[in-house]
Coordinates of C-alpha atoms in Angstrom, one line a residue:
M1 CA 49.1 -38.1 -59.8
D2 CA 47.1 -38.8 -56.7
S3 CA 44.1 -36.5 -56.7
S4 CA 42.7 -37.5 -53.3
T5 CA 42.5 -34.8 -50.6
Q6 CA 43.6 -34.8 -47.0
V7 CA 40.0 -35.4 -45.9
D8 CA 39.8 -38.4 -48.2
T9 CA 42.9 -40.1 -46.7
M10 CA 42.1 -39.2 -43.0
T11 CA 42.2 -42.2 -40.7
A12 CA 39.6 -42.9 -38.1
D13 CA 41.8 -41.7 -35.2
A14 CA 42.7 -38.4 -36.7
T15 CA 40.8 -35.2 -35.7
P16 CA 40.3 -32.6 -38.4
D17 CA 41.1 -29.0 -37.6
T18 CA 37.8 -27.1 -37.8
S19 CA 38.7 -24.1 -35.8
Y20 CA 38.3 -21.9 -38.9
T21 CA 34.5 -22.8 -39.1
S22 CA 33.7 -22.0 -35.4
A23 CA 32.1 -18.7 -34.4
P24 CA 34.1 -16.6 -32.1
T25 CA 33.0 -16.8 -28.4
P26 CA 31.4 -13.4 -27.5
A27 CA 33.1 -11.5 -24.8
P28 CA 31.1 -11.3 -21.6
S29 CA 29.2 -8.0 -21.2
N30 CA 30.6 -5.6 -18.6
V31 CA 27.5 -3.4 -18.7
P32 CA 25.5 -3.9 -15.5
N33 CA 21.7 -4.1 -15.4
L34 CA 20.8 -0.4 -15.1
L35 CA 17.1 -1.1 -14.6
R36 CA 17.6 -3.2 -11.5
V37 CA 16.4 -1.6 -8.2
G38 CA 19.1 -1.8 -5.6
T39 CA 22.9 -2.0 -5.9
I40 CA 24.6 -3.0 -9.2
P41 CA 28.1 -4.5 -9.5
D42 CA 29.7 -1.4 -10.7
N43 CA 31.6 1.6 -9.4
T44 CA 30.7 4.6 -11.4
A45 CA 29.3 8.2 -11.2
I46 CA 25.6 8.6 -11.2
D47 CA 23.8 11.9 -11.9
I48 CA 20.2 12.5 -10.8
E49 CA 18.0 15.2 -12.2
T50 CA 14.7 16.1 -10.6
D51 CA 11.8 17.7 -12.5
I52 CA 8.6 19.0 -10.8
L53 CA 5.8 18.3 -13.3
D54 CA 2.4 20.0 -13.4
S55 CA -0.5 18.0 -14.8
V56 CA -1.4 18.5 -18.5
V57 CA -5.0 17.5 -17.8
F58 CA -6.7 18.1 -14.5
N59 CA -10.3 18.1 -13.0
Q60 CA -12.0 16.5 -10.0
T61 CA -12.3 13.1 -11.7
F62 CA -9.0 12.8 -13.7
C63 CA -5.4 13.9 -13.9
R64 CA -2.6 13.2 -16.4
F65 CA 1.1 13.8 -16.2
Q66 CA 3.4 13.6 -19.2
L67 CA 7.0 12.4 -18.7
Q68 CA 10.0 13.3 -20.7
N69 CA 11.8 10.6 -22.5
K70 CA 15.2 11.0 -20.8
G71 CA 17.3 9.1 -18.4
I72 CA 15.9 6.2 -16.2
L73 CA 12.9 7.0 -14.1
H74 CA 13.6 6.4 -10.4
S75 CA 11.0 4.1 -8.8
N76 CA 10.8 6.4 -5.8
S77 CA 9.6 9.4 -7.7
K78 CA 6.6 11.0 -6.0
I79 CA 3.1 12.3 -6.6
S80 CA 2.3 15.1 -4.3
I81 CA -1.4 15.6 -3.5
S82 CA -3.4 18.1 -1.4
A83 CA -7.1 18.5 -0.8
S84 CA -9.4 21.1 0.7
I85 CA -12.9 21.2 2.2
T86 CA -15.2 23.2 -0.1
S87 CA -17.6 24.1 2.7
A88 CA -17.8 23.8 6.5
S89 CA -14.0 24.2 6.6
S90 CA -14.0 24.2 10.4
T91 CA -15.1 20.4 10.4
R92 CA -12.4 18.1 11.8
A93 CA -11.7 16.0 8.7
F94 CA -8.8 13.8 8.1
F95 CA -7.6 11.1 5.6
P96 CA -8.5 7.5 6.6
A97 CA -6.1 6.3 9.3
N98 CA -5.0 3.2 7.5
V99 CA -4.5 4.4 3.9
G100 CA -3.9 8.2 4.3
V101 CA -3.9 10.2 1.1
H102 CA -4.2 7.1 -1.0
S103 CA -8.0 7.4 -0.4
L104 CA -8.1 10.0 -3.2
I105 CA -7.0 7.6 -6.0
D106 CA -9.4 5.1 -7.5
R107 CA -7.3 4.0 -10.5
A108 CA -3.8 4.5 -11.7
V109 CA -2.6 3.8 -15.3
L110 CA 0.9 4.0 -16.8
K111 CA 0.9 4.3 -20.5
A112 CA 3.5 4.4 -23.4
G113 CA 1.7 6.1 -26.3
T114 CA -1.7 4.4 -26.4
K115 CA -0.5 1.1 -24.8
T116 CA -1.1 0.4 -21.1
L117 CA 2.0 -0.8 -19.4
C118 CA 0.5 -1.2 -15.9
E119 CA -2.8 -0.5 -14.3
V120 CA -4.1 -0.8 -10.7
E121 CA -7.9 -0.5 -10.2
D122 CA -9.6 0.3 -6.9
F123 CA -6.3 1.5 -5.7
A124 CA -7.5 2.8 -2.4
H125 CA -8.7 -0.6 -1.3
F126 CA -5.6 -2.2 -2.7
S127 CA -3.6 0.2 -0.5
A128 CA -5.6 -0.8 2.5
Y129 CA -4.3 -4.4 2.1
Q130 CA -0.7 -3.3 1.4
S131 CA -0.8 -1.0 4.4
L132 CA -1.2 -4.0 6.7
F133 CA 2.4 -4.8 6.4
I134 CA 3.8 -1.3 7.4
S135 CA 5.2 -1.4 10.9
G136 CA 3.8 0.8 13.7
E137 CA 7.0 2.7 14.2
H138 CA 7.2 3.4 10.5
N139 CA 3.7 4.8 10.5
K140 CA 4.4 6.9 13.6
E141 CA 7.8 8.3 12.5
R142 CA 7.4 8.6 8.7
E143 CA 4.0 7.8 7.2
A144 CA 2.2 10.2 9.4
Y145 CA 4.2 13.0 7.7
T146 CA 4.5 11.7 4.2
T147 CA 1.2 9.8 3.4
A148 CA -1.0 10.6 6.5
R149 CA -1.2 6.9 7.5
V150 CA -1.2 6.8 11.3
M151 CA -2.0 3.1 12.2
N152 CA 0.4 2.8 15.1
H153 CA -0.6 0.8 18.1
Q154 CA 0.4 1.5 21.7
P155 CA -0.3 -0.2 25.0
F156 CA -2.3 1.8 27.5
F157 CA -0.6 1.8 30.8
M158 CA -2.0 2.2 34.3
N159 CA -2.4 5.7 35.7
A160 CA -2.9 6.0 39.4
C161 CA -5.0 9.2 39.1
K162 CA -8.3 9.7 37.2
T163 CA -7.8 13.4 36.9
G164 CA -4.7 13.5 34.7
N165 CA -4.9 17.2 34.2
D166 CA -4.8 18.0 37.9
P167 CA -1.4 19.5 38.7
D168 CA -1.6 18.0 42.2
S169 CA -2.3 14.5 40.9
L170 CA 0.0 11.7 41.9
N171 CA 1.5 9.4 39.4
A172 CA 1.8 5.6 39.7
S173 CA 5.3 5.5 41.1
L174 CA 4.5 8.0 43.9
L175 CA 1.7 5.7 45.0
G176 CA 4.0 2.8 45.2
Q177 CA 2.7 1.3 42.0
Q178 CA 4.7 0.2 39.0
N179 CA 3.4 1.8 35.8
A180 CA 4.0 -1.4 33.7
S181 CA 0.6 -2.9 33.4
A182 CA -1.0 -2.6 30.0
L183 CA -4.2 -4.6 29.5
Y184 CA -5.4 -2.6 26.4
K185 CA -4.2 -1.3 23.1
G186 CA -5.3 1.5 20.8
L187 CA -4.1 3.9 18.2
Q188 CA -1.3 6.4 18.9
V189 CA -0.5 9.4 16.9
D190 CA 2.7 10.9 18.3
R191 CA 2.3 11.2 22.0
E192 CA 2.6 8.8 24.9
L193 CA -0.5 8.8 27.1
D194 CA -1.3 7.2 30.5
C195 CA -5.0 6.8 29.6
F196 CA -6.6 4.7 32.2
S197 CA -7.2 4.5 36.0
G198 CA -5.1 2.1 37.9
D199 CA -7.9 1.4 40.3
T200 CA -10.4 -0.1 37.8
E201 CA -10.4 -2.8 35.1
F202 CA -9.7 -0.1 32.5
A203 CA -13.4 0.0 31.8
N204 CA -13.6 3.6 30.8
P205 CA -10.9 5.8 29.1
E206 CA -9.8 8.9 31.0
Q207 CA -10.3 12.3 29.4
F208 CA -6.9 12.1 27.8
G209 CA -7.7 8.7 26.3
N210 CA -8.9 10.2 23.1
Y211 CA -6.2 10.7 20.5
A212 CA -6.6 13.8 18.3
L213 CA -4.6 14.4 15.1
N214 CA -2.2 17.3 14.7
P215 CA -3.4 20.4 12.8
F216 CA -1.1 19.7 9.9
Q217 CA -2.9 16.4 9.4
M218 CA -6.3 17.9 9.2
V219 CA -7.8 18.5 5.7
G220 CA -9.0 21.9 6.7
Y221 CA -5.4 23.0 6.8
N222 CA -4.8 21.8 3.2
P223 CA -1.9 19.5 4.0
Q224 CA 0.3 18.2 1.2
F225 CA 1.2 14.5 1.2
Q226 CA 3.0 12.2 -1.3
I227 CA 2.7 8.8 -2.9
N228 CA 5.6 6.8 -4.3
L229 CA 5.3 5.6 -7.9
S230 CA 6.3 2.2 -6.7
D231 CA 3.2 2.2 -4.5
L232 CA 1.0 3.1 -7.5
F233 CA 2.6 0.5 -9.7
P234 CA 4.1 -2.4 -7.6
F235 CA 6.3 -3.6 -10.5
L236 CA 8.5 -0.5 -10.0
K237 CA 9.7 -2.0 -6.7
T238 CA 12.0 -4.3 -8.7
S239 CA 12.4 -2.5 -12.1
Q240 CA 12.9 1.0 -13.3
L241 CA 11.7 2.5 -16.5
P242 CA 14.3 3.3 -19.2
L243 CA 12.6 6.4 -20.6
Y244 CA 15.6 7.2 -22.8
M245 CA 15.1 4.0 -24.7
M246 CA 11.3 4.5 -25.2
K247 CA 10.3 6.1 -28.4
E248 CA 6.7 6.8 -27.5
P249 CA 5.7 9.4 -24.9
V250 CA 5.1 8.0 -21.4
S251 CA 2.1 9.3 -19.4
L252 CA 0.7 8.6 -15.9
E253 CA -3.1 8.9 -15.4
L254 CA -4.9 9.1 -12.1
F255 CA -8.6 8.7 -11.7
W256 CA -9.8 10.2 -8.4
T257 CA -12.4 8.7 -6.1
N258 CA -15.9 10.1 -6.2
R259 CA -15.9 13.7 -5.1
N260 CA -19.5 13.5 -3.7
A261 CA -19.0 10.2 -1.9
S262 CA -18.3 10.3 1.8
N263 CA -15.0 8.3 1.6
R264 CA -12.4 10.7 0.3
V265 CA -11.8 11.7 3.9
C266 CA -13.2 10.9 7.3
A267 CA -14.9 13.3 9.8
E268 CA -14.6 13.4 13.5
A269 CA -17.0 11.0 15.2
N270 CA -20.5 12.4 15.8
T271 CA -20.0 14.9 13.0
T272 CA -22.4 15.4 10.2
Y273 CA -20.6 14.7 6.8
D274 CA -22.2 17.6 4.9
F275 CA -19.2 18.8 2.9
N276 CA -17.2 18.0 -0.3
V277 CA -13.5 17.6 -0.7
D278 CA -11.7 19.0 -3.7
I279 CA -8.2 18.1 -4.8
I280 CA -6.0 21.2 -5.3
Q281 CA -4.6 21.4 -8.7
T282 CA -1.7 23.7 -7.9
K283 CA -0.5 21.3 -5.2
T284 CA -0.9 18.2 -7.2
Q285 CA 2.4 17.6 -8.9
M286 CA 4.8 14.9 -9.9
I287 CA 8.4 14.9 -8.6
A288 CA 10.2 12.9 -11.2
D289 CA 13.8 11.8 -10.5
Y290 CA 15.8 10.8 -13.6
I291 CA 18.9 8.7 -13.2
Y292 CA 21.9 9.2 -15.6
Y293 CA 24.9 6.9 -15.8
P294 CA 27.9 7.7 -18.1
Q295 CA 26.7 8.1 -21.6
E296 CA 28.7 5.3 -23.1
M297 CA 27.4 2.9 -20.5
M298 CA 23.8 3.9 -21.2
E299 CA 24.3 3.6 -25.0
A300 CA 26.0 0.2 -24.6
Y301 CA 23.0 -1.0 -22.5
A302 CA 20.6 0.2 -25.1
R303 CA 22.5 -1.6 -27.9
Q304 CA 22.5 -4.8 -25.9
N305 CA 18.8 -4.6 -25.0
Q306 CA 17.2 -3.4 -28.2
A307 CA 14.1 -5.6 -27.5
L308 CA 13.8 -5.1 -23.8
Q309 CA 11.5 -7.5 -21.9
F310 CA 11.0 -8.1 -18.2
A311 CA 8.4 -10.0 -16.2
Y312 CA 6.5 -8.4 -13.4
V313 CA 3.5 -8.9 -11.3
D314 CA 0.3 -7.2 -12.5
Y315 CA -3.0 -7.0 -10.5
R316 CA -6.4 -7.8 -12.0
L317 CA -9.6 -6.8 -10.3
A318 CA -12.8 -8.8 -10.1
K319 CA -15.5 -6.9 -8.2
R320 CA -19.2 -7.3 -7.6
T321 CA -21.9 -5.9 -5.3
I322 CA -23.7 -8.4 -3.2
T323 CA -26.3 -8.5 -0.5
E324 CA -26.5 -10.5 2.7
V325 CA -28.5 -13.2 1.0
S326 CA -26.6 -13.4 -2.3
G327 CA -23.3 -13.4 -0.4
R328 CA -24.0 -16.8 1.0
N329 CA -22.3 -19.8 -0.8
L330 CA -20.9 -17.3 -3.3
I331 CA -18.8 -18.5 -6.3
L332 CA -16.8 -15.6 -7.8
N333 CA -14.9 -16.0 -11.0
I334 CA -11.8 -13.9 -11.0
G335 CA -10.4 -14.6 -14.4
G336 CA -6.6 -14.8 -15.1
A337 CA -6.7 -17.2 -18.0
G338 CA -3.4 -17.5 -19.7
R339 CA -1.5 -15.9 -16.8
I340 CA 0.5 -17.3 -14.0
C341 CA -1.4 -16.5 -10.9
N342 CA 0.6 -16.7 -7.6
K343 CA -1.6 -14.7 -5.3
V344 CA -5.3 -13.9 -4.7
V345 CA -6.2 -11.0 -2.5
Q346 CA -9.8 -10.9 -1.4
M347 CA -11.8 -8.2 0.5
L348 CA -15.4 -7.8 1.7
T349 CA -16.2 -4.2 2.2
L350 CA -19.4 -2.6 3.6
D351 CA -20.6 0.4 1.5
T352 CA -22.1 1.8 4.7
D353 CA -18.7 2.3 6.2
S354 CA -18.4 5.9 5.1
G355 CA -16.1 8.6 6.4
D356 CA -18.6 9.7 9.1
V357 CA -19.0 6.3 10.8
S358 CA -15.5 5.0 10.7
P359 CA -12.0 6.4 10.9
L360 CA -11.0 4.0 8.0
A361 CA -13.9 5.0 5.8
N362 CA -14.8 1.9 3.8
F363 CA -11.2 1.1 2.9
N364 CA -11.1 -2.1 5.0
S365 CA -12.2 -5.7 5.0
T366 CA -15.1 -6.7 7.1
G367 CA -15.2 -10.1 8.9
P368 CA -18.0 -12.1 10.4
A369 CA -19.8 -10.2 13.3
P370 CA -18.4 -11.2 16.7
N371 CA -20.5 -11.6 19.9
L372 CA -17.8 -11.5 22.6
T373 CA -17.7 -10.6 26.2
L374 CA -14.8 -11.0 28.7
E375 CA -15.0 -14.2 30.7
D376 CA -18.3 -15.2 29.2
I377 CA -18.5 -18.8 28.0
T378 CA -21.5 -18.0 25.8
S379 CA -19.4 -15.7 23.7
S380 CA -19.1 -16.7 20.0
N381 CA -17.6 -15.4 16.8
G382 CA -18.7 -15.8 13.2
S383 CA -16.6 -17.5 10.7
L384 CA -15.7 -17.2 7.0
T385 CA -15.4 -20.3 4.9
Y386 CA -13.6 -20.2 1.5
N387 CA -11.6 -22.2 -1.0
L388 CA -9.9 -21.5 -4.3
R389 CA -10.4 -23.5 -7.5
Y390 CA -7.3 -23.2 -9.6
N391 CA -7.1 -25.0 -13.0
D392 CA -10.0 -27.3 -12.0
H393 CA -8.4 -28.3 -8.7
F394 CA -9.2 -26.9 -5.2
L395 CA -6.2 -25.3 -3.6
F396 CA -7.2 -26.6 -0.2
P397 CA -8.5 -30.2 0.2
V398 CA -10.8 -29.0 3.0
D399 CA -12.5 -25.6 3.0
V400 CA -10.8 -23.1 5.4
N401 CA -12.9 -21.6 8.1
N402 CA -10.5 -21.0 10.9
S403 CA -9.4 -17.3 11.4
A404 CA -5.9 -18.4 12.6
R405 CA -5.5 -20.4 9.4
H406 CA -6.6 -17.4 7.3
F407 CA -4.0 -15.3 9.1
H408 CA -1.4 -18.1 8.5
N409 CA -2.2 -18.2 4.8
I410 CA -1.6 -14.4 4.6
V411 CA 1.8 -14.7 6.3
Q412 CA 2.8 -17.6 4.0
T413 CA 1.7 -15.7 0.9
E414 CA 3.4 -12.4 1.7
G415 CA 6.4 -13.7 3.7
K416 CA 5.7 -11.1 6.4
V417 CA 3.3 -10.6 9.3
P418 CA 0.5 -8.0 9.2
F419 CA 0.8 -5.4 11.9
V420 CA -2.7 -5.8 13.4
V421 CA -4.0 -7.1 16.7
R422 CA -6.3 -10.1 17.0
Q423 CA -9.4 -8.0 17.7
E424 CA -8.8 -6.0 14.6
Y425 CA -8.2 -9.0 12.4
A426 CA -11.0 -11.3 13.5
G427 CA -12.8 -9.8 16.5
E428 CA -10.9 -12.0 19.0
G429 CA -8.8 -11.0 22.0
L430 CA -10.8 -8.1 23.3
V431 CA -7.7 -5.8 23.7
L432 CA -8.9 -2.6 22.0
S433 CA -9.8 0.5 24.0
G434 CA -9.4 4.2 24.0
A435 CA -10.5 6.5 21.3
F436 CA -9.2 8.1 18.0
E437 CA -10.8 11.4 16.9
N438 CA -13.7 10.4 19.3
Y439 CA -14.2 7.0 17.6
A440 CA -14.1 4.3 20.2
N441 CA -11.4 1.9 19.1
E442 CA -13.2 -1.2 20.3
T443 CA -16.1 -0.6 17.9
A444 CA -14.4 1.3 15.1
L445 CA -11.5 -1.1 14.6
T446 CA -12.9 -4.5 15.7
N447 CA -13.1 -7.1 13.0

């Protein structure tokens, strides 16, 4: 009797049948990525539930909101904030023109239990940089009503008459002129103004050349504005939080800017800043939108993503106080060891830029002082020289000191152009004029 098996007698050109030992190929998942911001390849019903949450802890330095572990938190959920002047309520006070109500927040923290998911420090200054990339028309038509940001530029056109409030005044067209010359630019709130005389070099603004904010934008009227969660925590621009999959309570903490400092709001030019600004608790709320997909889809997504991980950009702050002397040839270590660093945002801020000397408070970056005059060959401008040492190698082979190159690096980094004029960015161009809340634009916004 031959006791050999089929395997023993198999010839070299024969192929064994091993299908019984192969693992079955898993069927492709038909559950879309529910946490992705934007459209998903699915056609299904979506329910949205909105809760208005009051703070569980509140004072003039700190605020905490507690979220419910249900649904998926929409990234465009809002924080509504309002403030009031505690004294001298008749003072014309307003939120900084470039950051709006963001000036009230110093730090924002998102936590799950005791673990920090995301944190942004010095949030108001961070918002000043992010606000550079908001278009003027968006500021004019939306941000002025939602966040109090009003950095919209307009050209100032020729006006044939210096007394624009005179009912018998002639306009440019009636004098045979064409009202199409605009040599200067300034801030615009929501009205079109012919601010300058057509018979001069636009040297002096006319009486209507000063833009004043509307009453609902003044802090004395206790306006209520809002901030997107995706602005507080930039990673929410690409991902959403699956609260229903999180076992620990999720909380949002806000640390306010200093109540006694003169940078929560700005005052009209030539006004004494002798008041405090308090944040109103009853008007500080979270409007949380929870997204619900069909239950079986959400359960299937939870089963397939029991250990959910996603990469996102986090911001780390390195900050120090320097003087004019110590700021020369400065080497600043910004950390980041063990992390992939794809962007460095730097800002030099003057502490003296308070809310009574600038319509931007100190939420801006100061450049080298210019000494410029129209058609003057002796005019000069300061320069900023910098480089970045990354993993023991300099990013630029030659230190960068050209303002146009600085601007180019910002555009290449962000993939979009900042909405600022040359004179605002680096003191060049000499195109600013007019006034905003009695602040002369050419001095308040230059550089």
